[in-house]
Each structure stands twice: as structure tokens, then as C-alpha cells.
């Protein structure tokens, strides 16, 4: 169902968005969903999950060499709150999702972004979003079985996605 690759304006994409345990503890689930839903994006998969260590390690595999990696993995896997894992679909959603979320370090994140509005610590920045088409594809496959991701259409799609 996906027509084009990331970064192509007008292309329908899917991205992996996760509310991390601190975001769940802080009551941010509805706020995060609200921001994506109100923009016109479509929720095609969602679940609460305490990720097994192997999943968290693989998800953040590119950061393995970083000093904060063990702490990052234990923060994600503690089980003190689950992760809310989601797939959102829509035009340019990978790049727009990163804008909605804001910069990795909340002290650099613009007010109006989720991290900019709610967080102050890079180690507790509340939310994850895929940074490219390649990582979105990998992350969706890591966190979801194919049958957990739904193909469905907005009845009002013509009012969100103009074809002209
Ligand atoms: P991103 O989440 O904005 O894509 P990445 O650089 O991919 O940022 O880092 C993944 C996650 O690792 C961050 O969201 C944050 O939770 C954590 N992280 C990144 N840098 C630091 C750091 O310097 N200290 C502690 N945690 C960090
Ligand atoms: Mg990242």
C-alpha cells in the first residue's frame, strides 16, 4: 500500500512511533496520539509492550558503542511502565513525525514539539520516531507482526489528501 520512499513530499509512508516508559508514566499517551491524529495521520497498529531485552537492544543497535546504551536499554525494558508501540501512516509521516516529536535533546527541541513541550532530559525524552524510510521499515518489522498492521482507508480521505 505504500507508494513512495521517505522524504518524497506527497508520498504515503509508514513510521514507527513509540511512547517510552517515562512518557507513559507521565500520562502522555493521549497527547501523543492526539498530535498525530489531528494532523491527519492514520493509526494502523498499536500495542502496549514491555520489550524483551533483545528487542530493545536491536532497536537501538546503532547506539551499541555509546556510553549511555546500557542505561537506555534498561530504561526501555524496566517494566515500570510499558512502551506504547504504534505505526502511523500518511503523506511524509516519517519526516513530519520527527518534527512533531522534536530534537533528540529536549533542550534543543522547539516549543510546540512534544519533547520541547514536555521534557528536559535526553535520557527521558518520552518518545521515539523513525528517522528514515530504512529505519522505519526495520523498526516496524521488529516491533510488529505483519498481521498486527492494518490496511484501512479514511472514509473522508479526499478531505485530507488532495489529488490535485
Ligand atoms: P532519537 O530518539 O531522536 O532518534 P537517537 O540519537 O537515535 O535519538 O538516540 C536514541 C535515544 O537514545 C534517544 O531518544 C535518547 O533516549 C537516548 N540518548 C541519545 N543520546 C543520549 C545521551 O547523550 N544520554 C542519554 N540518552 C541518550
Ligand atoms: Mg534515532
Coordinates of C-alpha atoms and ligand atoms in Angstrom, one line a residue:
X1 CA 0.0 0.0 0.0
X2 CA 3.0 2.3 0.3
X3 CA 3.5 4.3 -2.8
X4 CA 6.9 6.1 -2.4
X5 CA 10.0 6.3 -0.4
X6 CA 10.8 8.6 2.5
X7 CA 11.3 12.3 2.0
X8 CA 9.2 12.5 -1.1
X9 CA 6.6 15.1 -0.4
X10 CA 3.2 13.7 -1.4
X11 CA 4.4 10.1 -0.7
X12 CA 2.4 7.9 1.6
X13 CA 4.6 6.3 4.2
X14 CA 4.5 4.4 7.5
X15 CA 6.6 5.3 10.5
X16 CA 7.2 3.6 13.9
X17 CA 6.4 5.8 16.8
X18 CA 6.8 4.7 20.4
X19 CA 5.8 6.3 23.7
X20 CA 8.6 5.3 26.0
X21 CA 8.0 4.3 29.7
X22 CA 8.6 7.8 31.0
X23 CA 6.0 9.2 28.6
X24 CA 3.5 6.5 29.7
X25 CA 4.2 7.3 33.4
X26 CA 3.7 11.0 32.7
X27 CA 0.3 10.5 31.2
X28 CA 1.3 11.4 27.6
X29 CA -0.4 8.7 25.7
X30 CA -3.4 10.7 24.7
X31 CA -1.3 13.8 24.0
X32 CA 1.0 11.9 21.5
X33 CA -1.9 10.2 19.8
X34 CA -3.8 13.5 19.6
X35 CA -0.9 15.3 17.8
X36 CA -0.6 12.6 15.1
X37 CA -4.3 12.1 14.7
X38 CA -5.2 15.8 14.5
X39 CA -2.6 16.3 11.8
X40 CA -4.4 13.9 9.5
X41 CA -2.3 10.7 10.1
X42 CA -3.8 7.3 10.4
X43 CA -3.1 4.8 13.2
X44 CA -2.5 1.4 11.6
X45 CA -1.0 -0.5 14.5
X46 CA -0.8 0.0 18.3
X47 CA 0.0 -2.2 21.4
X48 CA 1.4 -1.9 24.9
X49 CA 4.5 -3.9 25.3
X50 CA 7.4 -4.3 27.7
X51 CA 10.1 -5.1 25.2
X52 CA 12.3 -8.1 25.8
X53 CA 15.9 -7.0 26.2
X54 CA 16.8 -8.5 22.8
X55 CA 14.2 -6.3 21.1
X56 CA 15.4 -3.1 22.9
X57 CA 19.0 -3.9 22.1
X58 CA 18.2 -4.5 18.4
X59 CA 16.0 -1.4 18.2
X60 CA 18.9 0.7 19.4
X61 CA 21.6 -1.4 17.8
X62 CA 23.3 1.5 16.1
X63 CA 24.0 3.1 19.5
X64 CA 25.7 0.0 21.0
X65 CA 29.0 1.7 21.3
X66 CA 27.7 4.7 23.2
X67 CA 28.2 5.1 26.9
X68 CA 24.5 5.6 27.6
X69 CA 23.5 2.4 25.7
X70 CA 23.1 0.0 28.8
X71 CA 21.1 2.6 30.6
X72 CA 19.0 3.2 27.5
X73 CA 18.2 -0.5 27.2
X74 CA 17.3 -0.8 30.9
X75 CA 15.1 2.3 30.8
X76 CA 13.1 0.8 27.9
X77 CA 12.8 -2.7 29.4
X78 CA 12.3 -2.0 33.1
X79 CA 8.6 -2.8 33.0
X80 CA 7.8 0.1 35.4
X81 CA 5.6 1.1 32.5
X82 CA 5.1 -0.5 29.1
X83 CA 6.1 1.1 25.8
X84 CA 3.2 2.1 23.6
X85 CA 4.3 1.0 20.2
X86 CA 2.5 2.4 17.1
X87 CA 2.6 2.6 13.4
X88 CA 1.3 5.8 11.8
X89 CA 0.6 6.2 8.1
X90 CA 0.3 9.2 5.8
X91 CA 1.9 11.6 3.5
X92 CA 5.5 12.4 4.5
X93 CA 4.8 10.9 8.0
X94 CA 8.4 9.9 8.7
X95 CA 9.8 13.4 8.4
X96 CA 6.7 15.1 9.8
X97 CA 6.8 12.7 12.7
X98 CA 10.3 13.8 13.6
X99 CA 9.2 17.4 13.5
X100 CA 6.2 16.7 15.7
X101 CA 8.5 14.9 18.2
X102 CA 11.3 17.5 18.2
X103 CA 15.1 17.3 18.6
X104 CA 16.7 14.3 20.5
X105 CA 17.9 16.6 23.2
X106 CA 14.8 18.3 24.7
X107 CA 16.8 21.4 25.4
X108 CA 17.2 21.8 21.7
X109 CA 13.6 20.8 20.9
X110 CA 11.4 23.6 19.7
X111 CA 8.4 24.6 21.9
X112 CA 5.4 23.2 20.2
X113 CA 7.1 19.9 19.6
X114 CA 6.3 17.0 22.0
X115 CA 9.8 16.9 23.5
X116 CA 10.0 20.7 23.5
X117 CA 6.8 21.0 25.4
X118 CA 7.1 18.1 27.9
X119 CA 10.7 17.1 28.5
X120 CA 14.1 18.4 29.7
X121 CA 16.4 15.4 29.7
X122 CA 17.8 13.5 26.7
X123 CA 17.7 10.3 28.8
X124 CA 14.0 10.8 29.4
X125 CA 12.7 12.3 26.2
X126 CA 9.4 10.4 26.2
X127 CA 9.0 9.3 22.6
X128 CA 10.7 7.6 19.7
X129 CA 10.2 8.1 16.0
X130 CA 11.9 6.5 13.0
X131 CA 14.5 8.8 11.3
X132 CA 14.3 7.4 7.8
X133 CA 12.4 5.1 5.4
X134 CA 15.0 2.4 6.0
X135 CA 14.8 2.6 9.8
X136 CA 11.0 2.8 9.7
X137 CA 10.8 -0.4 7.7
X138 CA 13.2 -2.2 10.0
X139 CA 11.6 -0.9 13.2
X140 CA 8.0 -1.7 12.1
X141 CA 9.2 -5.3 11.3
X142 CA 10.9 -5.6 14.7
X143 CA 8.0 -4.5 16.8
X144 CA 5.0 -5.8 14.9
X145 CA 4.0 -8.9 13.1
X146 CA 2.5 -8.2 9.6
X147 CA -1.0 -9.1 10.7
X148 CA -0.8 -6.6 13.5
X149 CA -0.6 -3.7 11.0
X150 CA -3.9 -2.8 9.4
X151 CA -4.7 -1.6 5.9
X152 CA -7.7 0.7 6.1
X153 CA -8.9 3.9 4.5
X154 CA -10.3 7.1 6.0
X155 CA -13.9 7.5 4.7
X156 CA -13.0 11.2 4.5
X157 CA -9.6 10.7 2.7
X158 CA -10.5 13.1 0.0
X159 CA -10.7 15.9 2.6
X160 CA -7.2 15.2 3.9
X161 CA -5.2 14.1 0.8
X162 CA -6.0 16.2 -2.2
X163 CA -5.0 14.6 -5.5
X164 CA -4.7 17.9 -7.3
Ligands
LIG1 P1 16.3 10.0 18.5 O1 15.5 9.2 19.6 O2 15.9 11.4 18.4 O3 16.2 9.3 17.2 P2 19.0 8.9 18.8 O4 20.2 9.6 18.6 O5 18.6 7.8 17.8 O6 17.8 10.0 19.0 O7 19.1 8.2 20.3 C1 18.1 7.3 20.7 C2 17.8 7.6 22.1 O8 18.9 7.4 22.9 C3 17.3 9.0 22.4 O9 16.0 9.3 22.1 C4 17.6 9.1 23.9 O10 16.5 8.4 24.6 C5 18.8 8.2 24.0 N1 20.0 9.1 24.0 C6 20.6 9.7 23.0 N2 21.6 10.4 23.4 C7 21.7 10.3 24.7 C8 22.6 10.8 25.7 O11 23.6 11.5 25.4 N3 22.4 10.4 27.0 C9 21.3 9.6 27.3 N4 20.5 9.1 26.4 C10 20.7 9.4 25.1
LIG2 MG1 17.1 7.5 16.5

